[in-house]
PDB file of N, CA and C in Angstrom:
ATOM      1  N   LEU A  20      -4.254 -24.522  -2.062  1.00  0.00           N
ATOM      2  CA  LEU A  20      -4.280 -23.313  -1.270  1.00  0.00           C
ATOM      3  C   LEU A  20      -4.897 -22.191  -2.108  1.00  0.00           C
ATOM      4  N   PHE A  21      -5.859 -21.494  -1.574  1.00  0.00           N
ATOM      5  CA  PHE A  21      -6.557 -20.396  -2.258  1.00  0.00           C
ATOM      6  C   PHE A  21      -7.237 -20.848  -3.547  1.00  0.00           C
ATOM      7  N   GLY A  22      -7.573 -22.108  -3.671  1.00  0.00           N
ATOM      8  CA  GLY A  22      -8.270 -22.592  -4.851  1.00  0.00           C
ATOM      9  C   GLY A  22      -7.376 -22.759  -6.068  1.00  0.00           C
ATOM     10  N   VAL A  23      -6.082 -22.881  -5.877  1.00  0.00           N
ATOM     11  CA  VAL A  23      -5.155 -23.051  -6.994  1.00  0.00           C
ATOM     12  C   VAL A  23      -4.823 -24.533  -7.105  1.00  0.00           C
ATOM     13  N   GLU A  24      -5.322 -25.141  -8.154  1.00  0.00           N
ATOM     14  CA  GLU A  24      -5.104 -26.569  -8.348  1.00  0.00           C
ATOM     15  C   GLU A  24      -3.840 -26.846  -9.146  1.00  0.00           C
ATOM     16  N   GLN A  25      -3.467 -25.936 -10.033  1.00  0.00           N
ATOM     17  CA  GLN A  25      -2.274 -26.128 -10.840  1.00  0.00           C
ATOM     18  C   GLN A  25      -1.620 -24.776 -11.098  1.00  0.00           C
ATOM     19  N   THR A  26      -0.342 -24.818 -11.371  1.00  0.00           N
ATOM     20  CA  THR A  26       0.373 -23.580 -11.646  1.00  0.00           C
ATOM     21  C   THR A  26       0.172 -23.185 -13.097  1.00  0.00           C
ATOM     22  N   GLY A  27       0.428 -21.944 -13.384  1.00  0.00           N
ATOM     23  CA  GLY A  27       0.284 -21.460 -14.744  1.00  0.00           C
ATOM     24  C   GLY A  27       1.115 -20.207 -14.936  1.00  0.00           C
ATOM     25  N   PRO A  28       1.127 -19.700 -16.144  1.00  0.00           N
ATOM     26  CA  PRO A  28       1.930 -18.501 -16.413  1.00  0.00           C
ATOM     27  C   PRO A  28       1.306 -17.251 -15.791  1.00  0.00           C
ATOM     28  N   ILE A  29       2.146 -16.267 -15.550  1.00  0.00           N
ATOM     29  CA  ILE A  29       1.675 -14.960 -15.095  1.00  0.00           C
ATOM     30  C   ILE A  29       1.269 -14.180 -16.333  1.00  0.00           C
ATOM     31  N   MET A  30       0.120 -13.552 -16.281  1.00  0.00           N
ATOM     32  CA  MET A  30      -0.330 -12.776 -17.433  1.00  0.00           C
ATOM     33  C   MET A  30       0.653 -11.643 -17.689  1.00  0.00           C
ATOM     34  N   SER A  31       0.943 -11.380 -18.954  1.00  0.00           N
ATOM     35  CA  SER A  31       2.015 -10.456 -19.314  1.00  0.00           C
ATOM     36  C   SER A  31       1.808  -9.032 -18.800  1.00  0.00           C
ATOM     37  N   MET A  32       0.577  -8.604 -18.634  1.00  0.00           N
ATOM     38  CA  MET A  32       0.352  -7.231 -18.169  1.00  0.00           C
ATOM     39  C   MET A  32       0.408  -7.108 -16.644  1.00  0.00           C
ATOM     40  N   MET A  33       0.445  -8.210 -15.931  1.00  0.00           N
ATOM     41  CA  MET A  33       0.393  -8.169 -14.472  1.00  0.00           C
ATOM     42  C   MET A  33       1.570  -7.413 -13.841  1.00  0.00           C
ATOM     43  N   PRO A  34       2.821  -7.660 -14.211  1.00  0.00           N
ATOM     44  CA  PRO A  34       3.913  -6.902 -13.579  1.00  0.00           C
ATOM     45  C   PRO A  34       3.814  -5.395 -13.835  1.00  0.00           C
ATOM     46  N   ILE A  35       3.416  -5.001 -15.022  1.00  0.00           N
ATOM     47  CA  ILE A  35       3.276  -3.583 -15.351  1.00  0.00           C
ATOM     48  C   ILE A  35       2.165  -2.957 -14.518  1.00  0.00           C
ATOM     49  N   PHE A  36       1.059  -3.646 -14.412  1.00  0.00           N
ATOM     50  CA  PHE A  36      -0.066  -3.171 -13.605  1.00  0.00           C
ATOM     51  C   PHE A  36       0.330  -3.052 -12.141  1.00  0.00           C
ATOM     52  N   MET A  37       1.038  -4.051 -11.640  1.00  0.00           N
ATOM     53  CA  MET A  37       1.432  -4.067 -10.230  1.00  0.00           C
ATOM     54  C   MET A  37       2.381  -2.922  -9.892  1.00  0.00           C
ATOM     55  N   VAL A  38       3.339  -2.648 -10.755  1.00  0.00           N
ATOM     56  CA  VAL A  38       4.278  -1.554 -10.509  1.00  0.00           C
ATOM     57  C   VAL A  38       3.527  -0.240 -10.408  1.00  0.00           C
ATOM     58  N   GLY A  39       2.585  -0.015 -11.302  1.00  0.00           N
ATOM     59  CA  GLY A  39       1.800   1.223 -11.277  1.00  0.00           C
ATOM     60  C   GLY A  39       0.974   1.375 -10.013  1.00  0.00           C
ATOM     61  N   VAL A  40       0.278   0.337  -9.628  1.00  0.00           N
ATOM     62  CA  VAL A  40      -0.585   0.405  -8.447  1.00  0.00           C
ATOM     63  C   VAL A  40       0.237   0.526  -7.168  1.00  0.00           C
ATOM     64  N   VAL A  41       1.291  -0.259  -7.038  1.00  0.00           N
ATOM     65  CA  VAL A  41       2.113  -0.203  -5.827  1.00  0.00           C
ATOM     66  C   VAL A  41       2.816   1.149  -5.719  1.00  0.00           C
ATOM     67  N   PHE A  42       3.274   1.699  -6.836  1.00  0.00           N
ATOM     68  CA  PHE A  42       3.895   3.032  -6.808  1.00  0.00           C
ATOM     69  C   PHE A  42       2.876   4.076  -6.371  1.00  0.00           C
ATOM     70  N   GLY A  43       1.668   3.984  -6.882  1.00  0.00           N
ATOM     71  CA  GLY A  43       0.610   4.925  -6.481  1.00  0.00           C
ATOM     72  C   GLY A  43       0.284   4.833  -5.000  1.00  0.00           C
ATOM     73  N   LEU A  44       0.197   3.627  -4.469  1.00  0.00           N
ATOM     74  CA  LEU A  44      -0.070   3.458  -3.037  1.00  0.00           C
ATOM     75  C   LEU A  44       1.077   4.005  -2.191  1.00  0.00           C
ATOM     76  N   ALA A  45       2.308   3.777  -2.635  1.00  0.00           N
ATOM     77  CA  ALA A  45       3.463   4.287  -1.884  1.00  0.00           C
ATOM     78  C   ALA A  45       3.456   5.814  -1.865  1.00  0.00           C
ATOM     79  N   MET A  46       3.109   6.435  -2.972  1.00  0.00           N
ATOM     80  CA  MET A  46       3.051   7.900  -3.015  1.00  0.00           C
ATOM     81  C   MET A  46       1.942   8.426  -2.103  1.00  0.00           C
ATOM     82  N   ASP A  47       0.843   7.711  -2.034  1.00  0.00           N
ATOM     83  CA  ASP A  47      -0.255   8.121  -1.161  1.00  0.00           C
ATOM     84  C   ASP A  47       0.191   8.112   0.298  1.00  0.00           C
ATOM     85  N   TYR A  48       0.875   7.056   0.709  1.00  0.00           N
ATOM     86  CA  TYR A  48       1.363   6.967   2.086  1.00  0.00           C
ATOM     87  C   TYR A  48       2.415   8.039   2.365  1.00  0.00           C
ATOM     88  N   GLU A  49       3.241   8.332   1.349  1.00  0.00           N
ATOM     89  CA  GLU A  49       4.270   9.365   1.521  1.00  0.00           C
ATOM     90  C   GLU A  49       3.632  10.732   1.744  1.00  0.00           C
ATOM     91  N   VAL A  50       2.532  11.012   1.057  1.00  0.00           N
ATOM     92  CA  VAL A  50       1.849  12.300   1.231  1.00  0.00           C
ATOM     93  C   VAL A  50       1.380  12.467   2.674  1.00  0.00           C
ATOM     94  N   PHE A  51       0.845  11.415   3.276  1.00  0.00           N
ATOM     95  CA  PHE A  51       0.437  11.491   4.686  1.00  0.00           C
ATOM     96  C   PHE A  51       1.613  11.891   5.575  1.00  0.00           C
ATOM     97  N   LEU A  52       2.737  11.221   5.383  1.00  0.00           N
ATOM     98  CA  LEU A  52       3.888  11.469   6.248  1.00  0.00           C
ATOM     99  C   LEU A  52       4.505  12.848   6.017  1.00  0.00           C
ATOM    100  N   VAL A  53       4.720  13.209   4.761  1.00  0.00           N
ATOM    101  CA  VAL A  53       5.364  14.484   4.462  1.00  0.00           C
ATOM    102  C   VAL A  53       4.473  15.657   4.870  1.00  0.00           C
ATOM    103  N   THR A  54       3.162  15.501   4.738  1.00  0.00           N
ATOM    104  CA  THR A  54       2.254  16.574   5.158  1.00  0.00           C
ATOM    105  C   THR A  54       2.376  16.835   6.654  1.00  0.00           C
ATOM    106  N   ARG A  55       2.436  15.778   7.444  1.00  0.00           N
ATOM    107  CA  ARG A  55       2.593  15.959   8.893  1.00  0.00           C
ATOM    108  C   ARG A  55       3.956  16.573   9.230  1.00  0.00           C
ATOM    109  N   MET A  56       4.984  16.192   8.501  1.00  0.00           N
ATOM    110  CA  MET A  56       6.304  16.779   8.731  1.00  0.00           C
ATOM    111  C   MET A  56       6.291  18.275   8.418  1.00  0.00           C
ATOM    112  N   ARG A  57       5.666  18.637   7.327  1.00  0.00           N
ATOM    113  CA  ARG A  57       5.599  20.053   6.951  1.00  0.00           C
ATOM    114  C   ARG A  57       4.788  20.850   7.961  1.00  0.00           C
ATOM    115  N   GLU A  58       3.684  20.295   8.429  1.00  0.00           N
ATOM    116  CA  GLU A  58       2.882  20.991   9.445  1.00  0.00           C
ATOM    117  C   GLU A  58       3.709  21.268  10.700  1.00  0.00           C
ATOM    118  N   ALA A  59       4.476  20.281  11.124  1.00  0.00           N
ATOM    119  CA  ALA A  59       5.308  20.462  12.319  1.00  0.00           C
ATOM    120  C   ALA A  59       6.369  21.530  12.067  1.00  0.00           C
ATOM    121  N   TYR A  60       6.954  21.538  10.875  1.00  0.00           N
ATOM    122  CA  TYR A  60       7.982  22.524  10.544  1.00  0.00           C
ATOM    123  C   TYR A  60       7.395  23.935  10.488  1.00  0.00           C
ATOM    124  N   VAL A  61       6.227  24.075   9.893  1.00  0.00           N
ATOM    125  CA  VAL A  61       5.574  25.385   9.796  1.00  0.00           C
ATOM    126  C   VAL A  61       5.215  25.910  11.179  1.00  0.00           C
ATOM    127  N   HIS A  62       4.905  25.011  12.097  1.00  0.00           N
ATOM    128  CA  HIS A  62       4.546  25.423  13.458  1.00  0.00           C
ATOM    129  C   HIS A  62       5.760  25.673  14.343  1.00  0.00           C
ATOM    130  N   GLY A  63       6.957  25.715  13.746  1.00  0.00           N
ATOM    131  CA  GLY A  63       8.128  26.168  14.481  1.00  0.00           C
ATOM    132  C   GLY A  63       9.116  25.120  14.929  1.00  0.00           C
ATOM    133  N   GLU A  64       8.905  23.861  14.602  1.00  0.00           N
ATOM    134  CA  GLU A  64       9.862  22.835  15.018  1.00  0.00           C
ATOM    135  C   GLU A  64      11.084  22.851  14.096  1.00  0.00           C
ATOM    136  N   SER A  65      12.208  22.395  14.620  1.00  0.00           N
ATOM    137  CA  SER A  65      13.415  22.299  13.792  1.00  0.00           C
ATOM    138  C   SER A  65      13.184  21.210  12.729  1.00  0.00           C
ATOM    139  N   PRO A  66      13.954  21.257  11.631  1.00  0.00           N
ATOM    140  CA  PRO A  66      13.743  20.244  10.587  1.00  0.00           C
ATOM    141  C   PRO A  66      13.843  18.802  11.098  1.00  0.00           C
ATOM    142  N   GLY A  67      14.835  18.521  11.912  1.00  0.00           N
ATOM    143  CA  GLY A  67      14.984  17.158  12.452  1.00  0.00           C
ATOM    144  C   GLY A  67      13.828  16.751  13.338  1.00  0.00           C
ATOM    145  N   GLN A  68      13.411  17.670  14.193  1.00  0.00           N
ATOM    146  CA  GLN A  68      12.287  17.371  15.088  1.00  0.00           C
ATOM    147  C   GLN A  68      10.982  17.263  14.310  1.00  0.00           C
ATOM    148  N   ALA A  69      10.846  18.042  13.228  1.00  0.00           N
ATOM    149  CA  ALA A  69       9.637  17.976  12.396  1.00  0.00           C
ATOM    150  C   ALA A  69       9.505  16.605  11.740  1.00  0.00           C
ATOM    151  N   VAL A  70      10.637  16.029  11.333  1.00  0.00           N
ATOM    152  CA  VAL A  70      10.611  14.682  10.741  1.00  0.00           C
ATOM    153  C   VAL A  70      10.162  13.661  11.781  1.00  0.00           C
ATOM    154  N   VAL A  71      10.718  13.760  12.977  1.00  0.00           N
ATOM    155  CA  VAL A  71      10.341  12.824  14.054  1.00  0.00           C
ATOM    156  C   VAL A  71       8.862  12.974  14.379  1.00  0.00           C
ATOM    157  N   THR A  72       8.388  14.217  14.511  1.00  0.00           N
ATOM    158  CA  THR A  72       6.971  14.458  14.820  1.00  0.00           C
ATOM    159  C   THR A  72       6.080  13.950  13.700  1.00  0.00           C
ATOM    160  N   GLY A  73       6.486  14.186  12.446  1.00  0.00           N
ATOM    161  CA  GLY A  73       5.700  13.709  11.306  1.00  0.00           C
ATOM    162  C   GLY A  73       5.544  12.206  11.292  1.00  0.00           C
ATOM    163  N   PHE A  74       6.640  11.509  11.558  1.00  0.00           N
ATOM    164  CA  PHE A  74       6.562  10.046  11.615  1.00  0.00           C
ATOM    165  C   PHE A  74       5.729   9.578  12.799  1.00  0.00           C
ATOM    166  N   LYS A  75       5.913  10.237  13.923  1.00  0.00           N
ATOM    167  CA  LYS A  75       5.192   9.819  15.128  1.00  0.00           C
ATOM    168  C   LYS A  75       3.687   9.953  14.951  1.00  0.00           C
ATOM    169  N   HIS A  76       3.250  11.047  14.371  1.00  0.00           N
ATOM    170  CA  HIS A  76       1.810  11.275  14.224  1.00  0.00           C
ATOM    171  C   HIS A  76       1.232  10.662  12.951  1.00  0.00           C
ATOM    172  N   GLY A  77       2.052  10.478  11.928  1.00  0.00           N
ATOM    173  CA  GLY A  77       1.547   9.923  10.677  1.00  0.00           C
ATOM    174  C   GLY A  77       1.597   8.417  10.602  1.00  0.00           C
ATOM    175  N   ALA A  78       2.376   7.791  11.468  1.00  0.00           N
ATOM    176  CA  ALA A  78       2.558   6.341  11.391  1.00  0.00           C
ATOM    177  C   ALA A  78       1.261   5.576  11.613  1.00  0.00           C
ATOM    178  N   ARG A  79       0.428   6.045  12.531  1.00  0.00           N
ATOM    179  CA  ARG A  79      -0.833   5.333  12.794  1.00  0.00           C
ATOM    180  C   ARG A  79      -1.752   5.376  11.582  1.00  0.00           C
ATOM    181  N   VAL A  80      -1.817   6.525  10.925  1.00  0.00           N
ATOM    182  CA  VAL A  80      -2.677   6.657   9.745  1.00  0.00           C
ATOM    183  C   VAL A  80      -2.185   5.752   8.624  1.00  0.00           C
ATOM    184  N   VAL A  81      -0.892   5.769   8.374  1.00  0.00           N
ATOM    185  CA  VAL A  81      -0.317   4.956   7.306  1.00  0.00           C
ATOM    186  C   VAL A  81      -0.482   3.469   7.613  1.00  0.00           C
ATOM    187  N   THR A  82      -0.253   3.071   8.838  1.00  0.00           N
ATOM    188  CA  THR A  82      -0.404   1.668   9.221  1.00  0.00           C
ATOM    189  C   THR A  82      -1.853   1.214   9.090  1.00  0.00           C
ATOM    190  N   ALA A  83      -2.777   2.034   9.552  1.00  0.00           N
ATOM    191  CA  ALA A  83      -4.198   1.687   9.432  1.00  0.00           C
ATOM    192  C   ALA A  83      -4.613   1.571   7.964  1.00  0.00           C
ATOM    193  N   ALA A  84      -4.161   2.505   7.137  1.00  0.00           N
ATOM    194  CA  ALA A  84      -4.489   2.452   5.712  1.00  0.00           C
ATOM    195  C   ALA A  84      -3.912   1.196   5.064  1.00  0.00           C
ATOM    196  N   ALA A  85      -2.689   0.830   5.427  1.00  0.00           N
ATOM    197  CA  ALA A  85      -2.072  -0.370   4.865  1.00  0.00           C
ATOM    198  C   ALA A  85      -2.809  -1.642   5.273  1.00  0.00           C
ATOM    199  N   VAL A  86      -3.214  -1.717   6.524  1.00  0.00           N
ATOM    200  CA  VAL A  86      -3.945  -2.902   6.998  1.00  0.00           C
ATOM    201  C   VAL A  86      -5.293  -3.013   6.295  1.00  0.00           C
ATOM    202  N   ILE A  87      -5.973  -1.891   6.147  1.00  0.00           N
ATOM    203  CA  ILE A  87      -7.268  -1.902   5.454  1.00  0.00           C
ATOM    204  C   ILE A  87      -7.096  -2.333   4.002  1.00  0.00           C
ATOM    205  N   MET A  88      -6.081  -1.791   3.326  1.00  0.00           N
ATOM    206  CA  MET A  88      -5.842  -2.155   1.926  1.00  0.00           C
ATOM    207  C   MET A  88      -5.504  -3.637   1.796  1.00  0.00           C
ATOM    208  N   MET A  89      -4.693  -4.166   2.719  1.00  0.00           N
ATOM    209  CA  MET A  89      -4.367  -5.590   2.670  1.00  0.00           C
ATOM    210  C   MET A  89      -5.622  -6.436   2.827  1.00  0.00           C
ATOM    211  N   ALA A  90      -6.501  -6.045   3.748  1.00  0.00           N
ATOM    212  CA  ALA A  90      -7.729  -6.812   3.969  1.00  0.00           C
ATOM    213  C   ALA A  90      -8.630  -6.782   2.736  1.00  0.00           C
ATOM    214  N   VAL A  91      -8.747  -5.626   2.131  1.00  0.00           N
ATOM    215  CA  VAL A  91      -9.592  -5.503   0.935  1.00  0.00           C
ATOM    216  C   VAL A  91      -9.023  -6.335  -0.208  1.00  0.00           C
ATOM    217  N   PHE A  92      -7.721  -6.191  -0.464  1.00  0.00           N
ATOM    218  CA  PHE A  92      -7.118  -6.940  -1.564  1.00  0.00           C
ATOM    219  C   PHE A  92      -7.106  -8.438  -1.286  1.00  0.00           C
ATOM    220  N   ALA A  93      -6.953  -8.843  -0.038  1.00  0.00           N
ATOM    221  CA  ALA A  93      -6.995 -10.265   0.290  1.00  0.00           C
ATOM    222  C   ALA A  93      -8.384 -10.838   0.003  1.00  0.00           C
ATOM    223  N   GLY A  94      -9.409 -10.015   0.106  1.00  0.00           N
ATOM    224  CA  GLY A  94     -10.761 -10.462  -0.222  1.00  0.00           C
ATOM    225  C   GLY A  94     -10.924 -10.832  -1.686  1.00  0.00           C
ATOM    226  N   PHE A  95     -10.086 -10.248  -2.550  1.00  0.00           N
ATOM    227  CA  PHE A  95     -10.150 -10.572  -3.980  1.00  0.00           C
ATOM    228  C   PHE A  95      -9.674 -11.991  -4.270  1.00  0.00           C
ATOM    229  N   ILE A  96      -8.929 -12.579  -3.342  1.00  0.00           N
ATOM    230  CA  ILE A  96      -8.382 -13.915  -3.567  1.00  0.00           C
ATOM    231  C   ILE A  96      -9.500 -14.945  -3.707  1.00  0.00           C
ATOM    232  N   GLY A  97     -10.631 -14.707  -3.080  1.00  0.00           N
ATOM    233  CA  GLY A  97     -11.750 -15.646  -3.155  1.00  0.00           C
ATOM    234  C   GLY A  97     -12.529 -15.597  -4.453  1.00  0.00           C
ATOM    235  N   SER A  98     -12.155 -14.731  -5.373  1.00  0.00           N
ATOM    236  CA  SER A  98     -12.871 -14.600  -6.643  1.00  0.00           C
ATOM    237  C   SER A  98     -12.687 -15.841  -7.505  1.00  0.00           C
ATOM    238  N   SER A  99     -13.654 -16.096  -8.342  1.00  0.00           N
ATOM    239  CA  SER A  99     -13.532 -17.228  -9.263  1.00  0.00           C
ATOM    240  C   SER A  99     -12.759 -16.834 -10.518  1.00  0.00           C
ATOM    241  N   GLU A 100     -12.641 -15.547 -10.770  1.00  0.00           N
ATOM    242  CA  GLU A 100     -11.898 -15.037 -11.932  1.00  0.00           C
ATOM    243  C   GLU A 100     -10.399 -15.070 -11.639  1.00  0.00           C
ATOM    244  N   GLN A 101      -9.640 -15.716 -12.513  1.00  0.00           N
ATOM    245  CA  GLN A 101      -8.203 -15.901 -12.297  1.00  0.00           C
ATOM    246  C   GLN A 101      -7.449 -14.575 -12.226  1.00  0.00           C
ATOM    247  N   MET A 102      -7.787 -13.629 -13.076  1.00  0.00           N
ATOM    248  CA  MET A 102      -7.097 -12.335 -13.097  1.00  0.00           C
ATOM    249  C   MET A 102      -7.321 -11.571 -11.788  1.00  0.00           C
ATOM    250  N   ILE A 103      -8.553 -11.554 -11.305  1.00  0.00           N
ATOM    251  CA  ILE A 103      -8.863 -10.861 -10.046  1.00  0.00           C
ATOM    252  C   ILE A 103      -8.137 -11.541  -8.887  1.00  0.00           C
ATOM    253  N   LYS A 104      -8.078 -12.849  -8.929  1.00  0.00           N
ATOM    254  CA  LYS A 104      -7.383 -13.605  -7.875  1.00  0.00           C
ATOM    255  C   LYS A 104      -5.892 -13.243  -7.838  1.00  0.00           C
ATOM    256  N   MET A 105      -5.263 -13.144  -9.022  1.00  0.00           N
ATOM    257  CA  MET A 105      -3.845 -12.781  -9.086  1.00  0.00           C
ATOM    258  C   MET A 105      -3.614 -11.355  -8.591  1.00  0.00           C
ATOM    259  N   ILE A 106      -4.484 -10.440  -8.994  1.00  0.00           N
ATOM    260  CA  ILE A 106      -4.360  -9.051  -8.565  1.00  0.00           C
ATOM    261  C   ILE A 106      -4.511  -8.961  -7.048  1.00  0.00           C
ATOM    262  N   GLY A 107      -5.506  -9.629  -6.506  1.00  0.00           N
ATOM    263  CA  GLY A 107      -5.732  -9.597  -5.063  1.00  0.00           C
ATOM    264  C   GLY A 107      -4.561 -10.137  -4.272  1.00  0.00           C
ATOM    265  N   PHE A 108      -4.034 -11.267  -4.697  1.00  0.00           N
ATOM    266  CA  PHE A 108      -2.897 -11.857  -3.988  1.00  0.00           C
ATOM    267  C   PHE A 108      -1.670 -10.961  -4.074  1.00  0.00           C
ATOM    268  N   SER A 109      -1.393 -10.468  -5.272  1.00  0.00           N
ATOM    269  CA  SER A 109      -0.207  -9.629  -5.472  1.00  0.00           C
ATOM    270  C   SER A 109      -0.275  -8.348  -4.661  1.00  0.00           C
ATOM    271  N   LEU A 110      -1.430  -7.693  -4.674  1.00  0.00           N
ATOM    272  CA  LEU A 110      -1.556  -6.432  -3.943  1.00  0.00           C
ATOM    273  C   LEU A 110      -1.612  -6.654  -2.435  1.00  0.00           C
ATOM    274  N   ALA A 111      -2.155  -7.763  -2.002  1.00  0.00           N
ATOM    275  CA  ALA A 111      -2.217  -8.027  -0.557  1.00  0.00           C
ATOM    276  C   ALA A 111      -0.822  -8.230   0.031  1.00  0.00           C
ATOM    277  N   ILE A 112       0.072  -8.857  -0.709  1.00  0.00           N
ATOM    278  CA  ILE A 112       1.420  -9.068  -0.176  1.00  0.00           C
ATOM    279  C   ILE A 112       2.348  -7.893  -0.457  1.00  0.00           C
ATOM    280  N   ALA A 113       1.964  -7.018  -1.383  1.00  0.00           N
ATOM    281  CA  ALA A 113       2.808  -5.841  -1.693  1.00  0.00           C
ATOM    282  C   ALA A 113       2.656  -4.856  -0.584  1.00  0.00           C
TER     283      ALA A 113
END
């Protein structure tokens, strides 16, 4: 499956790299949502309603960005380089 003929060790820097990249992506998605919540609050909505409005309007952007990122990272799985293949698989499922 995915051109993996045998199992092997995970490169030692991979978990550290993955934590950094996944944390960065999560913060990026959070900025989309919190920005929409703040806009709704500034325009006069109550705090609770601003959160609902922020999620309602920001969810499509975050979902689209996540799907695009998964597709791009899944494309790395076809690489012949083992490190790129591991990064692509890990980020696609994260």
